[in-house]
CSV table of C-alpha atoms in Angstrom, one decimal:
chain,number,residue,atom,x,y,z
M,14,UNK,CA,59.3,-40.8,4.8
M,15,UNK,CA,60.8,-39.6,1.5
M,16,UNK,CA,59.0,-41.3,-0.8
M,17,UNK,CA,56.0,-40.8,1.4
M,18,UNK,CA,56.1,-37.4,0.2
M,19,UNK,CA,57.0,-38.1,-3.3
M,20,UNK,CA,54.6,-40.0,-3.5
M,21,UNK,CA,51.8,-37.5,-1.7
M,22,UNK,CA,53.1,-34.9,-4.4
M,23,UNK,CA,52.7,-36.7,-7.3
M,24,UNK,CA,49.2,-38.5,-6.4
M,25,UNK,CA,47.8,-34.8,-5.2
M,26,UNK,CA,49.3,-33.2,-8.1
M,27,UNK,CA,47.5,-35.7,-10.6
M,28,UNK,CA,43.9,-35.0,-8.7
M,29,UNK,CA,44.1,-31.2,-9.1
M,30,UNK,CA,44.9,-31.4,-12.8
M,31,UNK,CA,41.9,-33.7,-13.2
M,32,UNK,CA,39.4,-31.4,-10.5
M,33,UNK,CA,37.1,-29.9,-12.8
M,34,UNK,CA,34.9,-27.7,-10.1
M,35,UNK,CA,35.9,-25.0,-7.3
M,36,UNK,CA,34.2,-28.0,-5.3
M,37,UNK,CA,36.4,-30.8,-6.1
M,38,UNK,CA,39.6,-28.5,-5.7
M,39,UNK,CA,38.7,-27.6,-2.1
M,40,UNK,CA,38.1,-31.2,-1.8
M,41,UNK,CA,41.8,-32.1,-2.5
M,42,UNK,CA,43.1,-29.4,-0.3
M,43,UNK,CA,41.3,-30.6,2.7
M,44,UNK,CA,42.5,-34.0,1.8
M,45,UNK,CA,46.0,-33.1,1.6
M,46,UNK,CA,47.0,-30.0,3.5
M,47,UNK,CA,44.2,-29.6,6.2
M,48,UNK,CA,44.7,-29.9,9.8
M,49,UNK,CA,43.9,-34.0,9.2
M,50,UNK,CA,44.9,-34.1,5.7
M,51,UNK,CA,47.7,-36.2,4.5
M,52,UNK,CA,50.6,-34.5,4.8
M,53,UNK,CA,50.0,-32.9,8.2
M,54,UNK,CA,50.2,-37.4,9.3
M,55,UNK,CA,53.3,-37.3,7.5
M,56,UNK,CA,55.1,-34.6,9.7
M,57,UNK,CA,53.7,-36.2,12.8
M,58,UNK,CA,56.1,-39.1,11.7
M,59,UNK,CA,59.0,-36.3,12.2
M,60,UNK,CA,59.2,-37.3,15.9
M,61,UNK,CA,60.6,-40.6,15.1
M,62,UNK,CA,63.8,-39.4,12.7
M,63,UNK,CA,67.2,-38.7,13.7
M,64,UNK,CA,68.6,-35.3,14.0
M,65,UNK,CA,70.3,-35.6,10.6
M,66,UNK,CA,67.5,-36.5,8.9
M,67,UNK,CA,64.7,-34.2,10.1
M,68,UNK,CA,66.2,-30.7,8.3
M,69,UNK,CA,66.1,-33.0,5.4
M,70,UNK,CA,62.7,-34.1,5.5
M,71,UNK,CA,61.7,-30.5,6.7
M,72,UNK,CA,62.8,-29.0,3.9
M,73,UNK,CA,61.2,-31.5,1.3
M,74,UNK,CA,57.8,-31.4,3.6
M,75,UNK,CA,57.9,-27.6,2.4
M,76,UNK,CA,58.9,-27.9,-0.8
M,77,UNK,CA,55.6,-30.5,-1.0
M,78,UNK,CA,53.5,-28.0,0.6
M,79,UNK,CA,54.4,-25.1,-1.6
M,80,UNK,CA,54.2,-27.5,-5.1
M,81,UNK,CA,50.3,-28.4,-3.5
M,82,UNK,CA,49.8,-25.1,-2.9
M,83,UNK,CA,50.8,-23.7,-6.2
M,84,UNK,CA,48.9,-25.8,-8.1
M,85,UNK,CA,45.4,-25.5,-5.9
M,86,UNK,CA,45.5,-21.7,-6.4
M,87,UNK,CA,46.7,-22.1,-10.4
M,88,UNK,CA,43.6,-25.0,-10.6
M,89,UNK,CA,41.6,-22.7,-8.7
M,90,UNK,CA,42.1,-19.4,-10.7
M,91,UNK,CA,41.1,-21.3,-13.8
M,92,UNK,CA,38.3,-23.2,-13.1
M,93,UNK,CA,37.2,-19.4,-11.8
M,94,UNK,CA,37.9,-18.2,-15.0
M,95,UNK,CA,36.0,-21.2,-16.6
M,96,UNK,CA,33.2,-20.6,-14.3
M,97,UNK,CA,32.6,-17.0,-15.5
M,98,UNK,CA,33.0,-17.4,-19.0
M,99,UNK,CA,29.7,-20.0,-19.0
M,100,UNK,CA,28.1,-17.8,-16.9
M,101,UNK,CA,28.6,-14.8,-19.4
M,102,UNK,CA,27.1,-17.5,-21.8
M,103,UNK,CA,24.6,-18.4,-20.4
M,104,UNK,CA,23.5,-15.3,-19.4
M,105,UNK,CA,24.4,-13.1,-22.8
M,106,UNK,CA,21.5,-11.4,-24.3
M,107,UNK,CA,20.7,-11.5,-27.8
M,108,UNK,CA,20.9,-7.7,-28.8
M,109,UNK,CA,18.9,-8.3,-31.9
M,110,UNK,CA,15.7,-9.7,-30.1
M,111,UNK,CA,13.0,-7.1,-29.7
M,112,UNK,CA,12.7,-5.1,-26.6
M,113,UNK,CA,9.8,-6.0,-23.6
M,114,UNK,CA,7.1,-3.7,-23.9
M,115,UNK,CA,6.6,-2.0,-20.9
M,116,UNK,CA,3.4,0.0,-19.6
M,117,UNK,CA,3.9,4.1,-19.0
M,118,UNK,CA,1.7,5.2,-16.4
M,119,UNK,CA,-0.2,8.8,-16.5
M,120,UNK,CA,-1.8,11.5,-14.3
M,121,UNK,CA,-5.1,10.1,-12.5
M,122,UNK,CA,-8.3,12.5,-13.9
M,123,UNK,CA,-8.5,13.7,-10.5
M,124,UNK,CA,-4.5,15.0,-9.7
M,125,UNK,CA,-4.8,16.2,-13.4
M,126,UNK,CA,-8.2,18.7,-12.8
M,127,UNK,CA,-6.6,19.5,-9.5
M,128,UNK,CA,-3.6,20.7,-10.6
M,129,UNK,CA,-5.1,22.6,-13.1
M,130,UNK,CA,-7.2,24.4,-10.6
M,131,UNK,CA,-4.1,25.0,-9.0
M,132,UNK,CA,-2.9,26.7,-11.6
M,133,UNK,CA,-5.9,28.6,-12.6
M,134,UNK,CA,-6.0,30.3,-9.1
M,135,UNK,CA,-2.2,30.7,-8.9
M,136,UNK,CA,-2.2,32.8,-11.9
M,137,UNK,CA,-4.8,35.1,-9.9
M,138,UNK,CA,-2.8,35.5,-7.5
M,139,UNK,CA,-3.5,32.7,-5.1
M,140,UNK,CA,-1.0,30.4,-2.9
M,141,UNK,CA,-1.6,27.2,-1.5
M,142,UNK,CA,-2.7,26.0,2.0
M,143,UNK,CA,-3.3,22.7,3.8
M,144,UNK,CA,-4.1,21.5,7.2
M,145,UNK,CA,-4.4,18.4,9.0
M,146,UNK,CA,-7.4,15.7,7.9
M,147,UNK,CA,-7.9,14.9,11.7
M,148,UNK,CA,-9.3,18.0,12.7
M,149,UNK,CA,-10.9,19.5,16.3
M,150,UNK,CA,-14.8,20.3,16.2
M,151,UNK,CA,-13.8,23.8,17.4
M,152,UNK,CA,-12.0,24.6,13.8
M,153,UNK,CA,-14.6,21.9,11.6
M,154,UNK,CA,-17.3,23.8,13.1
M,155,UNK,CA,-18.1,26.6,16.2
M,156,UNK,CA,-15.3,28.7,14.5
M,157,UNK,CA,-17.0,28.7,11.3
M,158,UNK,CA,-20.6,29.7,13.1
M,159,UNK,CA,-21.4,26.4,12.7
M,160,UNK,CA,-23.0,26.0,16.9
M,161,UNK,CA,-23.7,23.0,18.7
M,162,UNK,CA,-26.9,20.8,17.4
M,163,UNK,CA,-26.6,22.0,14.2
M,164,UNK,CA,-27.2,18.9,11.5
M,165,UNK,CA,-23.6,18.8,9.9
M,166,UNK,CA,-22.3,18.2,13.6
M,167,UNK,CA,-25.1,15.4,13.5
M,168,UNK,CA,-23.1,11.7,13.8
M,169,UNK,CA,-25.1,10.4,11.2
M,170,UNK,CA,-22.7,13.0,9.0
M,171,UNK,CA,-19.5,13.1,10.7
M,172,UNK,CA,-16.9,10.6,11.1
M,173,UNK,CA,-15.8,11.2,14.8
M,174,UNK,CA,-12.8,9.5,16.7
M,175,UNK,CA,-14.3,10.3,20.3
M,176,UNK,CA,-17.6,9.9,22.7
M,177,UNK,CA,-16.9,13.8,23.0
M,178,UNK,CA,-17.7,14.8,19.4
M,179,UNK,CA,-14.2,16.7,19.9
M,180,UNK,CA,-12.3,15.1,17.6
M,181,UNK,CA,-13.1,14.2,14.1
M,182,UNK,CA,-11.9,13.7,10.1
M,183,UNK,CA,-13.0,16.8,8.6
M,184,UNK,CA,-15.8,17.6,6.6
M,185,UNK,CA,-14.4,20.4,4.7
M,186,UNK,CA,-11.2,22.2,4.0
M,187,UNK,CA,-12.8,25.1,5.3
M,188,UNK,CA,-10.7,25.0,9.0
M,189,UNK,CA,-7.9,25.6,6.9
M,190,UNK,CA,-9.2,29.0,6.5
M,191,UNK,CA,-9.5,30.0,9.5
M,192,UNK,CA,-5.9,29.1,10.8
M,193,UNK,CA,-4.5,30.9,7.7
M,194,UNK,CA,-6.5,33.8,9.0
M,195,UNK,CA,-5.0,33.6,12.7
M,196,UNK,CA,-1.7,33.3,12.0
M,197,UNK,CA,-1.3,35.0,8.4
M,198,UNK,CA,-1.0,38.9,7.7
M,199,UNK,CA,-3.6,40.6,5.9
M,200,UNK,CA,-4.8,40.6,3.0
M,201,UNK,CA,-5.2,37.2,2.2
M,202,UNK,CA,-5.9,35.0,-0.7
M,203,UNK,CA,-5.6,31.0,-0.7
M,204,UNK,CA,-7.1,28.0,-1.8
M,205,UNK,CA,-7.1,24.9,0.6
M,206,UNK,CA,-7.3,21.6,-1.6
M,207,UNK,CA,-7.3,17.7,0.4
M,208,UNK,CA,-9.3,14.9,1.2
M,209,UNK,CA,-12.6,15.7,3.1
M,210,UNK,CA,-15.1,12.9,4.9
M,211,UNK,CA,-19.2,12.6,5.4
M,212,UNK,CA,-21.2,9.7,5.8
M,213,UNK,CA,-23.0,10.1,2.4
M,214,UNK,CA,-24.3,7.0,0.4
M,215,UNK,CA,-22.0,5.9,-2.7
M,216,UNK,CA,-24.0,7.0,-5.6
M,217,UNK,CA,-23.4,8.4,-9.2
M,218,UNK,CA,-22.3,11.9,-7.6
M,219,UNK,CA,-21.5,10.9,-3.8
M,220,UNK,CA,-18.9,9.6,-1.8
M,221,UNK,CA,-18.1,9.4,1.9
M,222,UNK,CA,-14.1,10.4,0.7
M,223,UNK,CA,-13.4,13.2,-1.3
M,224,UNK,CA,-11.2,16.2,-2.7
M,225,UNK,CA,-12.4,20.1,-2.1
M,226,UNK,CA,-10.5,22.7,-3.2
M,227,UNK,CA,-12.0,25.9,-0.9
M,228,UNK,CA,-11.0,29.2,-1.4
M,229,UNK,CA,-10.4,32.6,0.7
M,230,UNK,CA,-10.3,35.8,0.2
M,231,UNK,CA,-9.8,38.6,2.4
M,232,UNK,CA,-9.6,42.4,2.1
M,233,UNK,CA,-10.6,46.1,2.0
M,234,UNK,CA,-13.3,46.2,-0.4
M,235,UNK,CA,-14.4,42.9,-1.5
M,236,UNK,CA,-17.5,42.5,-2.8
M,237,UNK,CA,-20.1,39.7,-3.8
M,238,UNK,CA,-18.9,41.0,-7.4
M,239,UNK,CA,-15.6,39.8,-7.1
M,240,UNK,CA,-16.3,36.2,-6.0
M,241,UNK,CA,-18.9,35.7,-9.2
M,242,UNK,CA,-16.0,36.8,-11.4
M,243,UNK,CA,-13.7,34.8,-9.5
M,244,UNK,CA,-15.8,31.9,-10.2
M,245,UNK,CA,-16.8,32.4,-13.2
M,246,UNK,CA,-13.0,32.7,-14.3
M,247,UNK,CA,-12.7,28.9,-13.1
M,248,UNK,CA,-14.9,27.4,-14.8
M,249,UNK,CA,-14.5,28.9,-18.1
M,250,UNK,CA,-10.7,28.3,-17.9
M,251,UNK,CA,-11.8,24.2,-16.9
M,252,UNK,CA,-14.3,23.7,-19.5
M,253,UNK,CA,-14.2,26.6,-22.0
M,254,UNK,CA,-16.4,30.3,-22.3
M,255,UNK,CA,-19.6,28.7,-23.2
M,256,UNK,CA,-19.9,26.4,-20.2
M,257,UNK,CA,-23.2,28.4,-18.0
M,258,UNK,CA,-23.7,28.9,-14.4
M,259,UNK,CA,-26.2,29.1,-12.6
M,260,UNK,CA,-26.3,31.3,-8.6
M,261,UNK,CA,-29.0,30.7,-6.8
M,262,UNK,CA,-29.0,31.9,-2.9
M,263,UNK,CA,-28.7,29.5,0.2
M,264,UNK,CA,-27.5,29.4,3.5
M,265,UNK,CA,-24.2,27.8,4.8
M,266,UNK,CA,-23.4,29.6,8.1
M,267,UNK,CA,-20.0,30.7,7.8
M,268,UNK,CA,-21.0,32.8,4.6
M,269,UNK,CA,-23.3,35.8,4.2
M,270,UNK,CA,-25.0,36.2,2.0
M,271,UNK,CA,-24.6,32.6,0.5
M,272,UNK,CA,-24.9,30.9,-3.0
M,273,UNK,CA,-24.9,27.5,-4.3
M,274,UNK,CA,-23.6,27.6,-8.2
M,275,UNK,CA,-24.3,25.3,-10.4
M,276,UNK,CA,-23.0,24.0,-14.2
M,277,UNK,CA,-25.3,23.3,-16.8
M,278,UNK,CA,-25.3,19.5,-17.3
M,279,UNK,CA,-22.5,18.1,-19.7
M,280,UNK,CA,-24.4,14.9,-19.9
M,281,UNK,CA,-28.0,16.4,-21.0
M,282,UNK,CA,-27.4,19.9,-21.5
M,283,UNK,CA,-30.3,20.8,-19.3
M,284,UNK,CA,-33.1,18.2,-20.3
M,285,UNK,CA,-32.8,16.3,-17.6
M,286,UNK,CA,-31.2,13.1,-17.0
M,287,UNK,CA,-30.0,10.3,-14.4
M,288,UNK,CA,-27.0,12.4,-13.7
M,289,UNK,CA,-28.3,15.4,-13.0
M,290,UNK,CA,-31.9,14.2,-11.4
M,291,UNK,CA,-33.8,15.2,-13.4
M,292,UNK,CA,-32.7,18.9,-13.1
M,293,UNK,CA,-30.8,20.1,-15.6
M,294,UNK,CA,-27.9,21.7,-13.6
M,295,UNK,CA,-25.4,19.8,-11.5
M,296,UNK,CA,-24.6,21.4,-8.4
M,297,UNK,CA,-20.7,22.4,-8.3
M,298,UNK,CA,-19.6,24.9,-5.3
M,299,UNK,CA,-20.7,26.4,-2.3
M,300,UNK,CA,-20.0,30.0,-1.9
M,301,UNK,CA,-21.2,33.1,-0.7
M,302,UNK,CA,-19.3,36.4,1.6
M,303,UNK,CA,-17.1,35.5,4.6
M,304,UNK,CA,-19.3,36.0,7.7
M,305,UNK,CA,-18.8,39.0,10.2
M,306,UNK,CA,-18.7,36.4,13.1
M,307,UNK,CA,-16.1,34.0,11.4
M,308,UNK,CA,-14.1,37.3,11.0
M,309,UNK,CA,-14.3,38.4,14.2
M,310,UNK,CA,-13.4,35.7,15.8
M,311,UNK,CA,-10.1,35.5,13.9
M,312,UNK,CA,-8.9,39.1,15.3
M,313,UNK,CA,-10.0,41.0,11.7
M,314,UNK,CA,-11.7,43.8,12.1
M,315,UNK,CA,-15.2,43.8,10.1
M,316,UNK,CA,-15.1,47.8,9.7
M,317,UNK,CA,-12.4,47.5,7.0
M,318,UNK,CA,-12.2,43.9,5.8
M,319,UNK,CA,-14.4,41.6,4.1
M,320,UNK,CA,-13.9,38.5,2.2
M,321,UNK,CA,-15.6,35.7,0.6
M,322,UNK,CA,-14.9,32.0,0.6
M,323,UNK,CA,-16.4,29.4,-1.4
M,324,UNK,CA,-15.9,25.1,-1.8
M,325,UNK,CA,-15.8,23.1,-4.9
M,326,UNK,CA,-15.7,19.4,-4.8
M,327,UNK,CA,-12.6,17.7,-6.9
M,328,UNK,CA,-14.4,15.3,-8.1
M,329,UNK,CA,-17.1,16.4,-9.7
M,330,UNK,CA,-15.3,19.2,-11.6
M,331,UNK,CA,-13.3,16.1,-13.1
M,332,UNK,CA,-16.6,14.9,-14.1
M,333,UNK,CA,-17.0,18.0,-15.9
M,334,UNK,CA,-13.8,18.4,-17.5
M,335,UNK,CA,-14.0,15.0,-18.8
M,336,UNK,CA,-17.5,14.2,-19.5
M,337,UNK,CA,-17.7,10.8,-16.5
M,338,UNK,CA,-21.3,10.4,-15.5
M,339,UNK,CA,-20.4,8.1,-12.5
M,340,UNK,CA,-18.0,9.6,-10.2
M,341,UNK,CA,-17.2,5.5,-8.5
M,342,UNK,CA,-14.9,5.1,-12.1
M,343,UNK,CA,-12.9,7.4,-10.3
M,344,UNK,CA,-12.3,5.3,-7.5
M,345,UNK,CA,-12.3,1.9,-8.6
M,346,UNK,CA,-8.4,1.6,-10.5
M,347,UNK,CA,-9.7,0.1,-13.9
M,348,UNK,CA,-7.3,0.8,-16.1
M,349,UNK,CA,-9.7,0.3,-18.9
M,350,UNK,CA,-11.4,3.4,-17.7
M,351,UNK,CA,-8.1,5.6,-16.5
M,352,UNK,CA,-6.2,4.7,-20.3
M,353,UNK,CA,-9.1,7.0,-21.6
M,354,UNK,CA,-7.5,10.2,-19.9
């Protein structure tokens, strides 16, 4: 049995000088010192020695274990070491090659004018509100004097989620304004920007999704005065003191009296063209004086408050501010047209 294990030692120790992966050194020790390897067959042979002889062989069985054992974890820390040195090579970088040129995105057109507005109307004393995009007929409509059979409550305008015509995505940010006015303290003075739905036909200037920014304002003594200079502020901060506007009445019937305003067209400058139809002007807002019913069916008394409220589509004032004729570019992602801005 002694040279047995001589012999195991020397044979084992030879293979692991000669392993030259993590692979092959696992190898040997399973071959040698697992629960079938070599030596553990040896020891089994311990049954058959003499009491005299089995401390010996004991003692030179673990001084064979511990040789193996030694040299598998010496092998195995430098073939590690080996290992991560050509990996380092492999995987060093050479510091003189140019860098990758990456791509730096920018604000969208559309976030840009809006944030602007934002602005603008902060600085006059505005704050922000929002409300949800899934929005109950009673706040997209009745409370805005808007009654039953009227055509924007028509389904051939409105997207609506129920058989009911109770629940629907909302056609204006204009119910924002009257929650701010049931819950907030008087006076009051917001602007509602968000997303907004109709069924309207994808043209040059339409789109079944787009961005409002409305506006409220509610107080003693406001006057029709106050929201043409309020207005007229906004657009000449947007697109500078010579842009014109035009007022010119209509009816929306939440506001009394009402206005539609208009811009001069950037593309034509009032001859006429494909953007503008023919017309000259491009309509821009909705506006006009909050009406007494909308107040009073918020809890404000009509006696001392008034207030005017007006809606401006997102979109289009980017169209202005940046001279696009087709309001789709802002929609469809090419970054040919977006690099431009």
């Amino acid at each position: 049995m002694e040279n047995k294990l001589r012999q195991l030692k020397d044979r084992s120790l030879q293979e692991i000088c000669q392993a030259d992966t993590l692979e092959a050194l696992e190898s040997i020790r399973v071959k040698y010192l697992g629960k079938k390897g070599e030596l553990t067959a040896i020891l089994k042979q311990m049954g058959s020695l003499s009491p005299e002889e089995r401390p010996v062989m004991g003692q030179l069985a673990n001084q064979v274990r511990e040789a193996l054992t030694e040299a598998l974890e010496s092998s195995r820390k430098a073939l590690a070491e080996k290992a991560l040195e050509k990996k380092l090579e492999d995987e060093r970088e050479d510091v003189t090659l140019p860098g990758r040129p990456f791509t730096v995105g920018h604000t969208h057109p559309l976030t840009k004018v809006i944030s602007e507005a934002k602005e603008i109307f902060i600085g006059m004393g505005f704050t922000i509100a929002e409300g949800p995009e899934v929005e109950l007929a009673d706040y997209n409509f009745t409370r805005l004097n808007t009654a039953a059979g009227h055509p924007a409550r028509d389904r051939q305008d409105t997207f609506y989620f129920d058989d009911d015509d109770q629940v629907l995505l909302r056609t204006q940010t204009s119910p924002v304004q009257v929650r701010v006015m049931e819950t907030q303290p008087l006076p009051i003075r917001i602007i509602s920007p968000g997303r907004v739905y109709r069924k309207d036909e994808v043209d040059a200037t339409h789109s079944p999704m787009f961005h409002q920014i409305e506006g409220l304002v509610v107080d003693e003594g406001i006057t029709f005065g106050d929201l043409k200079g309020t207005l007229n502020e906004l657009v000449w901060r947007l697109y500078g003191p010579e842009t014109k506007t035009r007022f010119r009445p209509h009816h929306f019937p939440f506001t009394e009296p009402s206005c539609e305003v208009d811009i001069q067209c950037f593309e034509c400058h009032g001859a006429g063209c494909r953007v503008c139809k023919g017309e000259g002007w491009i309509e821009l807002l909705g506006a006009g004086m909050v009406h007494p019913k909308v107040l009073d069916g918020c809890g404000i008394d009509t006696e001392k408050y008034s207030g005017f409220a007006f809606g401006v589509g997102a979109e289009r004032m980017a169209m202005f501010r940046f001279g696009i004729s087709d309001l789709r570019l802002l929609f469809e992602n090419d970054a040919r047209f977006l690099e431009q801005f």
